[in-house]
Short mmCIF file of C-alpha atoms in Angstrom, two decimals:
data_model
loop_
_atom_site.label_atom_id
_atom_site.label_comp_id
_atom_site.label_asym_id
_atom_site.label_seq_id
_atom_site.Cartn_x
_atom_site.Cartn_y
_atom_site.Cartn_z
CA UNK A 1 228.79 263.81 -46.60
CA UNK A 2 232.39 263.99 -47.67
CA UNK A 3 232.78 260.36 -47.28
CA UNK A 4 231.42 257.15 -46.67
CA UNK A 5 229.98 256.78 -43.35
CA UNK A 6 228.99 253.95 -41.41
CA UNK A 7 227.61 253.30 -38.06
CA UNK A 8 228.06 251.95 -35.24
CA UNK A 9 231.50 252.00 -35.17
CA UNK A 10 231.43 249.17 -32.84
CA UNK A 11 228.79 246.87 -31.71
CA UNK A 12 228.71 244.13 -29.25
CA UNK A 13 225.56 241.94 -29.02
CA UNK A 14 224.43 238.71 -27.77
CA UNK A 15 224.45 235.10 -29.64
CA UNK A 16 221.69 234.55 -31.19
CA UNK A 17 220.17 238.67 -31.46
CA UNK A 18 219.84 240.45 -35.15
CA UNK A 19 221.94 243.39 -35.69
CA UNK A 20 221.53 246.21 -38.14
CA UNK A 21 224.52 247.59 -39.93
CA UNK A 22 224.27 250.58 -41.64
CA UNK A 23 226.22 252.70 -44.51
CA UNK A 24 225.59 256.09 -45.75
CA UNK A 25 227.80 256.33 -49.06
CA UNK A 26 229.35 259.43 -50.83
CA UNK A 27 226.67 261.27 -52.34
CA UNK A 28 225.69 260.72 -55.97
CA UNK A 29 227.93 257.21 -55.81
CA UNK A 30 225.64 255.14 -57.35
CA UNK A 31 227.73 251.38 -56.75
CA UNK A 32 228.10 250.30 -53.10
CA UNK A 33 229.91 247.01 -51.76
CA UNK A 34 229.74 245.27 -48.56
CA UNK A 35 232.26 243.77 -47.15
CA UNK A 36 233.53 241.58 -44.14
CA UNK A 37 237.46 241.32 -42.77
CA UNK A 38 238.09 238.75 -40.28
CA UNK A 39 241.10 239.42 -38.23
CA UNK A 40 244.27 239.11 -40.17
CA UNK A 41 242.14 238.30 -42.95
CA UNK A 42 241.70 239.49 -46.56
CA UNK A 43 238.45 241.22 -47.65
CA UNK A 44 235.30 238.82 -48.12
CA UNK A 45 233.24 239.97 -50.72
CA UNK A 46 229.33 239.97 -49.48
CA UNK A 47 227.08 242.12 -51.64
CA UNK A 48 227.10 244.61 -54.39
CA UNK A 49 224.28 247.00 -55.02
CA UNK A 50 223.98 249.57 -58.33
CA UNK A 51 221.31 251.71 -57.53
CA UNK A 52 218.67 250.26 -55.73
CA UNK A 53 219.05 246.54 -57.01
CA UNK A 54 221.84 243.99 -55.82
CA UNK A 55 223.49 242.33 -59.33
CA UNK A 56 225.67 240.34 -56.71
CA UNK A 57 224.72 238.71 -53.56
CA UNK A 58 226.68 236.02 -54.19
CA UNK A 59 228.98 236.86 -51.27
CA UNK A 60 226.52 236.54 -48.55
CA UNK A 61 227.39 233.28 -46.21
CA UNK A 62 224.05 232.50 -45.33
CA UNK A 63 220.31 233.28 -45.02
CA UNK A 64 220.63 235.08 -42.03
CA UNK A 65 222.44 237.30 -43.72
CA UNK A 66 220.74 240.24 -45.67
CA UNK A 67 221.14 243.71 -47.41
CA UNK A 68 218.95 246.47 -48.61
CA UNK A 69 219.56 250.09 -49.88
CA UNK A 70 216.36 252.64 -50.77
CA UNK A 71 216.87 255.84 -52.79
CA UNK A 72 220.14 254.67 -54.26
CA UNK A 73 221.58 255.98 -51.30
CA UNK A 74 221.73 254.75 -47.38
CA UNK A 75 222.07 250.88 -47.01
CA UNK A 76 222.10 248.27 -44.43
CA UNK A 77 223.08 245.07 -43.60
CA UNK A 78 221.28 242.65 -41.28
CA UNK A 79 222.45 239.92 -39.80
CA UNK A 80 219.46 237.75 -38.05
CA UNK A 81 220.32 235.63 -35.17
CA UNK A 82 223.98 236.21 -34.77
CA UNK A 83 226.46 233.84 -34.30
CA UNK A 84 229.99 233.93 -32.80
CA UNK A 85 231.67 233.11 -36.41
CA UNK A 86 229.85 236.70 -37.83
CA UNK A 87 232.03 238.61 -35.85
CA UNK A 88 234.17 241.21 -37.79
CA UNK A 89 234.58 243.96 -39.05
CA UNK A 90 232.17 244.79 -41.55
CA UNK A 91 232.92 247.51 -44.64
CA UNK A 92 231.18 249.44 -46.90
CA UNK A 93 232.62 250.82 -50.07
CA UNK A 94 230.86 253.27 -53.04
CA UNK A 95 231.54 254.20 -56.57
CA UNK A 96 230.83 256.88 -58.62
CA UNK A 97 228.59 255.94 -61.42
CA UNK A 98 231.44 257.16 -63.96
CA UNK A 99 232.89 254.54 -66.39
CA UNK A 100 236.23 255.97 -65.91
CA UNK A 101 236.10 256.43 -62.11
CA UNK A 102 235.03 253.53 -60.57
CA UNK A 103 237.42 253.37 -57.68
CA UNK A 104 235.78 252.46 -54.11
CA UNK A 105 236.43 254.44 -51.21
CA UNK A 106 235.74 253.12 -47.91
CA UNK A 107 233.89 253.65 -44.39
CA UNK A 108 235.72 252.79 -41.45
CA UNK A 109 233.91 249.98 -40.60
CA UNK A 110 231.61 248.86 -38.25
CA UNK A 111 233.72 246.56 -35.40
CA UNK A 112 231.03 243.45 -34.43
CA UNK A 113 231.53 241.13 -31.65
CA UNK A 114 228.92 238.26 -30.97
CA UNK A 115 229.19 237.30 -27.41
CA UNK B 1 240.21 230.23 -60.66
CA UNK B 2 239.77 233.06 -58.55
CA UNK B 3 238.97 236.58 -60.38
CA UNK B 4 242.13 238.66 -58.85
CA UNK B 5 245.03 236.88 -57.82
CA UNK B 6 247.61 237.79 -55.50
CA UNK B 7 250.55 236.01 -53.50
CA UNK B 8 249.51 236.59 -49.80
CA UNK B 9 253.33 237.36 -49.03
CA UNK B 10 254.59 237.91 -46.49
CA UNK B 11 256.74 240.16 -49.26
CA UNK B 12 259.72 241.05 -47.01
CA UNK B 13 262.17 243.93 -48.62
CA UNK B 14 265.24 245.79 -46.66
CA UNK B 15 264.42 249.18 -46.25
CA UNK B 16 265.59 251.78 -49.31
CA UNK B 17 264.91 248.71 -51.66
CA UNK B 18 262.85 248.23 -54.49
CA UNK B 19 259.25 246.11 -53.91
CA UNK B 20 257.64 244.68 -56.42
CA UNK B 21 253.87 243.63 -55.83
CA UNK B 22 252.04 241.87 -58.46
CA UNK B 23 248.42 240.64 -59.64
CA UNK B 24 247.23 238.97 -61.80
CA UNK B 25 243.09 238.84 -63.57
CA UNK B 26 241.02 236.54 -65.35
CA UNK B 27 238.21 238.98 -66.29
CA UNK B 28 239.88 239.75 -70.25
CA UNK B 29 237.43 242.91 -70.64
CA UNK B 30 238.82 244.46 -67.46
CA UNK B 31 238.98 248.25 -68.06
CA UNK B 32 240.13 249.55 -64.38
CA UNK B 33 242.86 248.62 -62.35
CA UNK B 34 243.93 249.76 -58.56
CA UNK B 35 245.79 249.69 -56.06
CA UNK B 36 245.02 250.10 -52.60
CA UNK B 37 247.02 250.00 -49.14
CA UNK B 38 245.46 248.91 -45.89
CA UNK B 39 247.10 248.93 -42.29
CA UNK B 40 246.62 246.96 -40.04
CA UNK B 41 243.18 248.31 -38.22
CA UNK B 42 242.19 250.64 -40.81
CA UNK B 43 240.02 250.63 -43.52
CA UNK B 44 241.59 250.32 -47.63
CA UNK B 45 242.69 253.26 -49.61
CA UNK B 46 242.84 254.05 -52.80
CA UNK B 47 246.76 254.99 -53.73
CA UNK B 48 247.45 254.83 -57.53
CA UNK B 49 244.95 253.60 -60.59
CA UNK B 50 245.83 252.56 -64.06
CA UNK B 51 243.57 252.44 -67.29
CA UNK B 52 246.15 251.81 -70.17
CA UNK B 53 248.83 249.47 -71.08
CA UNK B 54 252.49 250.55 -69.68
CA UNK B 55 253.65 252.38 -66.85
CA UNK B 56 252.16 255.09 -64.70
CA UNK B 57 254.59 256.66 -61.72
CA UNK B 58 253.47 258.44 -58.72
CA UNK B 59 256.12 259.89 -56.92
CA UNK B 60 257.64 256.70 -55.23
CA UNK B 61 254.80 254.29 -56.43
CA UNK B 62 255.00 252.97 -60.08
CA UNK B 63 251.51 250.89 -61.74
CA UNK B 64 252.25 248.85 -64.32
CA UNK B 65 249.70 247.31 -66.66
CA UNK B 66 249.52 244.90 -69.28
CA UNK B 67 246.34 243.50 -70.70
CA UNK B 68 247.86 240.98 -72.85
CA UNK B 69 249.14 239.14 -70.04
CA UNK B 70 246.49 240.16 -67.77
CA UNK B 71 248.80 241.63 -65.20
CA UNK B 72 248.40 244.35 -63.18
CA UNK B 73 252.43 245.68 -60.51
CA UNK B 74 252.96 247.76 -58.79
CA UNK B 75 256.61 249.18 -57.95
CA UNK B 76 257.71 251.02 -54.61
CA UNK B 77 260.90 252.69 -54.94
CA UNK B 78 262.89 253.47 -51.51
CA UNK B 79 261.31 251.68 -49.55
CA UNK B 80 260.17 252.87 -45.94
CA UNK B 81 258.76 250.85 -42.78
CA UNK B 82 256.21 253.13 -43.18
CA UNK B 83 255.02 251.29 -46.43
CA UNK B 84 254.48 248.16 -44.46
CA UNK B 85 251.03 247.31 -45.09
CA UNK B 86 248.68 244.93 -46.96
CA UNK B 87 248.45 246.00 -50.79
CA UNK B 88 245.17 244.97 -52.59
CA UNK B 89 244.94 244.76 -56.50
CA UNK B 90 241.16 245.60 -57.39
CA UNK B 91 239.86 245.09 -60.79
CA UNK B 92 236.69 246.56 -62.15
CA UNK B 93 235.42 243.60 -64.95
CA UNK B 94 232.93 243.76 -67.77
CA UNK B 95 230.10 243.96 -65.07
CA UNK B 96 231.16 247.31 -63.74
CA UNK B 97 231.99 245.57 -60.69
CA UNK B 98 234.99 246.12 -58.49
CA UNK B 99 236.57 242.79 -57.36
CA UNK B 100 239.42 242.58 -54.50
CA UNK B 101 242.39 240.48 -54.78
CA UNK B 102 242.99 239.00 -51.02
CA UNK B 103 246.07 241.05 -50.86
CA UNK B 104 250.15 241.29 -50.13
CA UNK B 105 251.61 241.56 -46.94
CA UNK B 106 254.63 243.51 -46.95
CA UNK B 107 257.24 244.17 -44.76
CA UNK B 108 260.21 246.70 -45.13
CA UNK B 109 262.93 245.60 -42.59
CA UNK B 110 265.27 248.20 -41.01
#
């Protein structure tokens, strides 16, 4: 696709349900990012793949928190028995594999709310 | 010491003024510097990058970079209410990994 795409856009689930996130980056962008934005809150770092393999999780609050991409391409986030404090909004970013162009560009975000 | 660093603001400027947003990095083999702008409900996005020492000017938006001091500005000229936003430094460090400063408010006043 032309850009990064993530779905759902919103999501509303019950305390204590898991909850699959997902991101679909720009194609051939070979670094993706995950993060989470509280409201009126800066960017938390959670994850950051290259490729297939996660360099980074350090970001990731807890272990019911957990990431996976396959083919260097689509990823997702779970989040296992959710808890009122998870909900955000949760971002994906890519990166083109390119020394010299290693910008992010973003998804719109997938709005959770843990009810 | 936190890898990007940025004063959280609020950074308040009178409209047609100059604002000055700055950042600073601790990662010394940094090669990639950016800038992005976020409103309020939306998503970051990318508006000006740097690579070398000095100055690099984008119609109203100036980047300034100096490794040296490890310091990354950026300059808005004429400044609109429409720039109000949160501005985010990013850094991309030896690693090849983009890090995100938490970001300026700023507000341009009427």
């Amino acid at each position: 696709g032309a850009g990064v795409s993530q779905s759902p856009s919103n999501k509303v689930t019950e305390k204590g349900k898991d909850v699959e996130l997902r991101c679909d980056p720009i194609s051939g962008h070979t670094a993706l990012y995950w993060y989470r934005q509280s409201l009126g809150q800066g960017l938390e770092f959670l994850i950051y793949f290259q490729g297939n393999s996660a360099p980074d999780k350090s970001g990731l609050p807890s272990d019911r928190f957990s990431a996976e991409r396959t083919g260097g391409s689509v990823s997702t986030l779970t989040i296992q028995r959710t808890q009122q404090e998870d909900s955000a909004v949760y971002l994906c970013a890519s990166s083109s594999p390119l020394r010299d162009r290693t910008e992010a560009f973003f998804g719109q975000g997938t709005r959770l709310t843990v009810v | 010491q936190k890898e990007v660093e940025q004063n959280s603001g609020p950074l308040s400027v009178p409209e047609g003024a100059i604002a000055s947003l700055n950042c600073t990095y601790s990662d010394r083999g940094s090669q990639s510097f950016f800038w992005y702008r976020q409103y309020s409900g939306k998503s970051p996005e990318l508006i000006m990058f740097i690579y070398s020492n000095g100055d690099k000017e984008d119609g109203r938006f100036t980047a300034q970079l100096n490794k040296a001091s490890q310091y990354v500005s950026l300059l808005i000229r004429d400044s609109q209410p429409s720039d109000s936003a949160t501005y985010l430094c990013a850094v991309t460090g030896t690693a090849s990994k983009l890090t995100f400063g938490t970001g300026t408010r700023l507000q341009v006043t009427l």
